[in-house]
Amino acid sequence: MDIDQIRTFLGVVAHNSFVEAANRLHVTQSTVSARIQRLETYLGVTLFVRDRSGAKLTLSGQHFFRHAKSFLLTLEQARHDIKLPSRFRASITVGARIALWEELLPRWVGTLRSQSPDIYIRSEIGFEDDLIRGMIEGRLDVSLMYTPQQSSGLQIEHLFDETLVLVTTDPDKPWPNEDYIYVDWGPAFYELHNSYYPNMERPPQVVNIGWLGAQLIISNGGSCFLPIRLAKPLIQTKQLFIVPDSKQFQLPAYMVFPRHSDSIVLQEVLESLRSLAVSERRKIKN
């Protein structure tokens, strides 16, 4: 049994597919099949049942999943720790959506660095699929996102609710109009948006990042939904305005971390993030 076999096993679990695991790992499907076969031979059990819907874990596979994830997490932590200069006692890798990295998490990282200067911090940006896969594969210790996917071995905890407001560069222009840009804030926002604007035609522009929507309307004029904490500075400088009488939507933000971990440093980080969430909720109320 080797690290590539473990990574491949977790890749198949993350995507329920040998084909998708091969694409993500940048290897051939036959390589994925061979690695899984060698792993099953070593363990003496069948790990997956394959059918038209993909690859599903057997009961033995479900039992092994917990151990495989723990093994990879331990190995990744060891890899980080043995490379750390002596002034660091541990390392932590944090992943999050780009909107959460804007203003919010940089402020948190600064606080964590002040409180625990002996922790090495690696920060990454990703979308939900990438972040969950990083958690399953053990590359990330904790992730923050809007639409987490349930996965065995991972704990999902609600942190706070973003308030999405409709902003525009021209508050006197009737809305909706051809300048509206739809920002894809995930499935929950899609459902809310459709229920509140059931008769709206498809917007001429769609973006997958709020920052990009903001840049496009500032440069070219238009409107889009943004978290109020990101829109406030632009509203204060009168670059953007809230569309009069417009709907506000709540977008929950979550923290995802290993369900079973004895890492003291991870617990410190989680408590620090919870404190950040409490502060954010207070700001929203005020």
Short mmCIF file of C-alpha atoms in Angstrom, two decimals:
data_model
loop_
_atom_site.label_atom_id
_atom_site.label_comp_id
_atom_site.label_asym_id
_atom_site.label_seq_id
_atom_site.Cartn_x
_atom_site.Cartn_y
_atom_site.Cartn_z
CA MET A 1 0.00 0.00 0.00
CA ASP A 2 1.41 3.41 -0.97
CA ILE A 3 0.40 7.07 -0.88
CA ASP A 4 -0.75 7.09 -4.52
CA GLN A 5 -3.16 4.25 -3.82
CA ILE A 6 -4.60 6.14 -0.84
CA ARG A 7 -4.95 9.36 -2.82
CA THR A 8 -6.61 7.48 -5.67
CA PHE A 9 -9.02 5.74 -3.31
CA LEU A 10 -10.02 9.07 -1.76
CA GLY A 11 -10.32 10.62 -5.22
CA VAL A 12 -12.81 7.96 -6.28
CA VAL A 13 -14.75 8.45 -3.03
CA ALA A 14 -14.84 12.24 -3.56
CA HIS A 15 -16.31 11.93 -7.07
CA ASN A 16 -18.06 8.53 -6.98
CA SER A 17 -16.33 7.84 -10.28
CA PHE A 18 -13.15 6.18 -11.54
CA VAL A 19 -13.26 8.36 -14.65
CA GLU A 20 -13.57 11.65 -12.76
CA ALA A 21 -10.90 10.58 -10.28
CA ALA A 22 -8.56 9.91 -13.21
CA ASN A 23 -9.29 13.36 -14.66
CA ARG A 24 -8.68 15.08 -11.34
CA LEU A 25 -5.50 13.13 -10.61
CA HIS A 26 -4.23 13.62 -14.18
CA VAL A 27 -3.75 9.89 -14.78
CA THR A 28 -5.46 7.35 -17.02
CA GLN A 29 -8.57 5.44 -15.96
CA SER A 30 -6.58 2.20 -16.22
CA THR A 31 -4.06 3.62 -13.73
CA VAL A 32 -6.86 4.39 -11.28
CA SER A 33 -8.30 0.88 -11.72
CA ALA A 34 -4.88 -0.71 -11.24
CA ARG A 35 -4.19 1.26 -8.06
CA ILE A 36 -7.57 0.36 -6.56
CA GLN A 37 -7.08 -3.29 -7.53
CA ARG A 38 -3.67 -3.38 -5.84
CA LEU A 39 -5.13 -1.73 -2.76
CA GLU A 40 -7.99 -4.26 -2.63
CA THR A 41 -5.49 -7.11 -3.02
CA TYR A 42 -3.39 -5.75 -0.18
CA LEU A 43 -6.42 -5.34 2.10
CA GLY A 44 -8.11 -8.54 0.96
CA VAL A 45 -11.49 -6.87 0.46
CA THR A 46 -13.57 -5.24 -2.27
CA LEU A 47 -13.74 -1.48 -1.75
CA PHE A 48 -16.12 -0.35 -4.52
CA VAL A 49 -19.15 -1.57 -6.40
CA ARG A 50 -19.27 -0.07 -9.89
CA ASP A 51 -22.47 0.44 -11.87
CA ARG A 52 -23.94 2.93 -14.33
CA SER A 53 -24.34 5.57 -11.64
CA GLY A 54 -20.65 5.42 -10.71
CA ALA A 55 -18.60 3.83 -7.95
CA LYS A 56 -20.06 3.24 -4.49
CA LEU A 57 -18.24 2.15 -1.36
CA THR A 58 -18.86 -1.34 -0.07
CA LEU A 59 -19.25 -1.83 3.69
CA SER A 60 -15.55 -2.69 3.84
CA GLY A 61 -14.80 0.41 1.80
CA GLN A 62 -16.76 2.56 4.24
CA HIS A 63 -14.72 1.17 7.14
CA PHE A 64 -11.45 1.74 5.28
CA PHE A 65 -12.42 5.29 4.29
CA ARG A 66 -12.07 6.57 7.84
CA HIS A 67 -8.64 4.99 8.22
CA ALA A 68 -7.47 6.15 4.78
CA LYS A 69 -8.44 9.73 5.50
CA SER A 70 -6.79 9.62 8.91
CA PHE A 71 -3.66 8.08 7.40
CA LEU A 72 -3.40 10.77 4.74
CA LEU A 73 -4.09 13.56 7.23
CA THR A 74 -1.33 12.23 9.48
CA LEU A 75 1.07 11.94 6.56
CA GLU A 76 0.27 15.45 5.32
CA GLN A 77 0.70 16.87 8.81
CA ALA A 78 4.01 15.06 9.16
CA ARG A 79 5.16 16.37 5.78
CA HIS A 80 4.35 19.92 6.85
CA ASP A 81 5.83 19.58 10.31
CA ILE A 82 9.18 18.07 9.35
CA LYS A 83 9.77 20.97 6.96
CA LEU A 84 8.81 23.62 9.48
CA PRO A 85 11.49 25.86 10.97
CA SER A 86 11.94 25.32 14.70
CA ARG A 87 10.07 28.54 15.55
CA PHE A 88 6.78 26.93 14.42
CA ARG A 89 5.08 24.29 16.57
CA ALA A 90 2.56 23.24 13.91
CA SER A 91 1.03 24.09 10.54
CA ILE A 92 -2.53 24.64 9.36
CA THR A 93 -3.95 24.84 5.83
CA VAL A 94 -7.12 26.91 5.37
CA GLY A 95 -9.22 26.99 2.22
CA ALA A 96 -12.19 29.22 1.43
CA ARG A 97 -14.33 30.84 -1.22
CA ILE A 98 -12.78 34.03 -2.61
CA ALA A 99 -15.64 36.19 -1.24
CA LEU A 100 -14.81 34.99 2.27
CA TRP A 101 -11.15 35.82 1.70
CA GLU A 102 -12.13 39.39 0.87
CA GLU A 103 -11.72 41.48 4.04
CA LEU A 104 -13.09 38.81 6.42
CA LEU A 105 -10.51 36.00 6.52
CA PRO A 106 -7.44 38.23 6.03
CA ARG A 107 -8.53 40.02 9.18
CA TRP A 108 -8.90 36.67 10.94
CA VAL A 109 -5.46 35.50 9.78
CA GLY A 110 -3.98 38.68 11.21
CA THR A 111 -5.65 38.00 14.56
CA LEU A 112 -4.50 34.36 14.56
CA ARG A 113 -0.93 35.40 13.75
CA SER A 114 -0.99 37.82 16.69
CA GLN A 115 -2.43 35.25 19.06
CA SER A 116 -0.39 32.27 17.85
CA PRO A 117 2.74 33.44 15.99
CA ASP A 118 4.19 29.91 16.25
CA ILE A 119 1.57 28.44 13.85
CA TYR A 120 2.51 28.20 10.17
CA ILE A 121 -0.51 29.15 8.01
CA ARG A 122 -1.14 28.19 4.40
CA SER A 123 -4.14 29.92 2.77
CA GLU A 124 -5.93 28.73 -0.39
CA ILE A 125 -8.86 29.85 -2.55
CA GLY A 126 -11.28 27.38 -4.11
CA PHE A 127 -14.86 26.52 -4.97
CA GLU A 128 -16.94 24.07 -2.96
CA ASP A 129 -16.00 20.98 -5.00
CA ASP A 130 -12.29 21.75 -4.75
CA LEU A 131 -12.49 22.56 -1.04
CA ILE A 132 -14.43 19.41 -0.12
CA ARG A 133 -12.06 17.30 -2.21
CA GLY A 134 -9.12 18.95 -0.44
CA MET A 135 -10.68 18.06 2.91
CA ILE A 136 -11.32 14.45 1.90
CA GLU A 137 -7.79 14.07 0.51
CA GLY A 138 -6.28 15.64 3.62
CA ARG A 139 -4.69 18.63 1.84
CA LEU A 140 -6.83 21.09 3.81
CA ASP A 141 -7.37 21.20 7.56
CA VAL A 142 -10.41 23.48 7.54
CA SER A 143 -12.50 25.10 4.80
CA LEU A 144 -15.09 27.87 4.67
CA MET A 145 -17.78 27.91 2.02
CA TYR A 146 -21.42 28.63 1.21
CA THR A 147 -22.74 25.28 -0.05
CA PRO A 148 -20.93 22.39 1.64
CA GLN A 149 -21.51 18.82 0.55
CA GLN A 150 -22.08 16.15 3.17
CA SER A 151 -19.20 13.68 3.28
CA SER A 152 -18.30 10.90 5.69
CA GLY A 153 -15.69 12.01 8.18
CA LEU A 154 -16.35 15.73 7.79
CA GLN A 155 -18.18 18.03 10.20
CA ILE A 156 -20.19 20.99 8.87
CA GLU A 157 -20.81 23.93 11.20
CA HIS A 158 -22.81 27.07 10.45
CA LEU A 159 -20.81 30.23 11.16
CA PHE A 160 -22.92 33.23 10.11
CA ASP A 161 -25.22 34.49 7.36
CA GLU A 162 -24.04 36.80 4.64
CA THR A 163 -26.57 39.48 3.64
CA LEU A 164 -26.63 39.81 -0.13
CA VAL A 165 -27.80 43.21 -1.40
CA LEU A 166 -28.60 44.34 -4.92
CA VAL A 167 -26.22 47.15 -5.87
CA THR A 168 -26.08 49.32 -8.97
CA THR A 169 -24.02 52.09 -10.49
CA ASP A 170 -27.18 54.02 -11.43
CA PRO A 171 -29.92 54.10 -8.75
CA ASP A 172 -32.22 56.13 -11.02
CA LYS A 173 -32.31 53.48 -13.73
CA PRO A 174 -35.35 51.15 -13.60
CA TRP A 175 -34.52 47.59 -12.54
CA PRO A 176 -34.29 44.87 -13.78
CA ASN A 177 -32.54 45.81 -17.00
CA GLU A 178 -29.98 44.56 -19.50
CA ASP A 179 -27.11 45.72 -17.29
CA TYR A 180 -27.88 43.16 -14.56
CA ILE A 181 -25.15 40.60 -13.90
CA TYR A 182 -26.15 37.35 -12.20
CA VAL A 183 -23.54 36.25 -9.65
CA ASP A 184 -23.62 32.50 -9.03
CA TRP A 185 -23.61 32.33 -5.25
CA GLY A 186 -24.52 28.64 -5.32
CA PRO A 187 -27.68 26.48 -5.38
CA ALA A 188 -29.30 28.09 -2.33
CA PHE A 189 -29.08 31.56 -3.87
CA TYR A 190 -30.31 30.21 -7.20
CA GLU A 191 -33.48 28.87 -5.55
CA LEU A 192 -34.11 32.11 -3.65
CA HIS A 193 -33.47 34.23 -6.73
CA ASN A 194 -35.81 32.14 -8.88
CA SER A 195 -38.58 32.14 -6.29
CA TYR A 196 -38.44 35.93 -5.86
CA TYR A 197 -37.96 36.74 -9.56
CA PRO A 198 -39.85 33.87 -11.27
CA ASN A 199 -40.53 35.81 -14.46
CA MET A 200 -37.08 37.31 -14.94
CA GLU A 201 -35.47 36.53 -18.29
CA ARG A 202 -31.98 35.10 -18.31
CA PRO A 203 -29.49 37.92 -17.56
CA PRO A 204 -27.07 38.70 -20.40
CA GLN A 205 -24.07 38.21 -18.10
CA VAL A 206 -23.26 35.56 -15.49
CA VAL A 207 -20.15 35.36 -13.30
CA ASN A 208 -19.06 32.81 -10.69
CA ILE A 209 -17.24 35.23 -8.38
CA GLY A 210 -18.72 38.26 -6.64
CA TRP A 211 -15.47 40.21 -6.98
CA LEU A 212 -15.67 39.84 -10.76
CA GLY A 213 -19.29 41.04 -10.80
CA ALA A 214 -18.30 44.12 -8.82
CA GLN A 215 -15.39 44.90 -11.15
CA LEU A 216 -17.57 44.53 -14.25
CA ILE A 217 -20.31 46.87 -13.08
CA ILE A 218 -17.85 49.45 -11.75
CA SER A 219 -16.06 49.45 -15.09
CA ASN A 220 -19.07 49.23 -17.39
CA GLY A 221 -22.11 50.14 -15.31
CA GLY A 222 -24.79 47.74 -14.15
CA SER A 223 -26.01 45.85 -11.11
CA CYS A 224 -25.44 42.61 -9.20
CA PHE A 225 -25.87 41.00 -5.79
CA LEU A 226 -22.96 41.38 -3.35
CA PRO A 227 -22.45 40.71 0.37
CA ILE A 228 -23.18 43.92 2.24
CA ARG A 229 -19.78 43.78 3.97
CA LEU A 230 -18.10 43.95 0.56
CA ALA A 231 -20.50 46.51 -0.87
CA LYS A 232 -20.30 48.95 2.05
CA PRO A 233 -16.96 50.56 1.16
CA LEU A 234 -18.09 51.00 -2.45
CA ILE A 235 -21.41 52.45 -1.30
CA GLN A 236 -19.64 54.86 1.05
CA THR A 237 -17.49 56.16 -1.83
CA LYS A 238 -20.62 56.37 -4.03
CA GLN A 239 -19.24 53.97 -6.61
CA LEU A 240 -22.25 51.74 -5.96
CA PHE A 241 -25.78 52.27 -4.65
CA ILE A 242 -28.39 49.88 -3.27
CA VAL A 243 -31.25 49.45 -5.74
CA PRO A 244 -34.30 51.12 -4.12
CA ASP A 245 -36.83 48.71 -2.58
CA SER A 246 -34.76 45.71 -3.63
CA LYS A 247 -34.83 42.29 -1.98
CA GLN A 248 -32.04 41.17 0.37
CA PHE A 249 -31.08 37.50 0.58
CA GLN A 250 -29.42 35.56 3.39
CA LEU A 251 -26.53 33.31 2.34
CA PRO A 252 -25.26 30.98 5.10
CA ALA A 253 -21.50 30.56 5.48
CA TYR A 254 -20.18 27.29 6.88
CA MET A 255 -16.98 25.87 8.33
CA VAL A 256 -15.96 22.30 7.38
CA PHE A 257 -13.38 20.30 9.32
CA PRO A 258 -12.52 16.67 10.16
CA ARG A 259 -15.11 15.03 12.37
CA HIS A 260 -12.45 13.15 14.35
CA SER A 261 -9.20 14.99 15.04
CA ASP A 262 -7.01 15.14 18.12
CA SER A 263 -5.04 18.13 16.84
CA ILE A 264 -4.83 20.77 19.55
CA VAL A 265 -3.82 23.38 16.97
CA LEU A 266 -6.87 22.62 14.80
CA GLN A 267 -9.11 23.09 17.83
CA GLU A 268 -7.44 26.46 18.49
CA VAL A 269 -8.07 27.48 14.88
CA LEU A 270 -11.71 26.37 15.00
CA GLU A 271 -12.32 28.34 18.20
CA SER A 272 -10.70 31.37 16.59
CA LEU A 273 -13.04 31.06 13.60
CA ARG A 274 -16.04 30.71 15.90
CA SER A 275 -15.01 33.93 17.64
CA LEU A 276 -14.79 35.60 14.23
CA ALA A 277 -18.30 34.38 13.42
CA VAL A 278 -19.67 35.79 16.70
CA SER A 279 -18.09 39.15 15.88
CA GLU A 280 -19.53 39.06 12.37
CA ARG A 281 -23.03 38.26 13.63
CA ARG A 282 -22.86 41.19 16.02
CA LYS A 283 -21.83 43.51 13.18
CA ILE A 284 -24.74 42.28 11.07
CA LYS A 285 -27.23 42.95 13.90
CA ASN A 286 -25.88 46.47 14.35
#
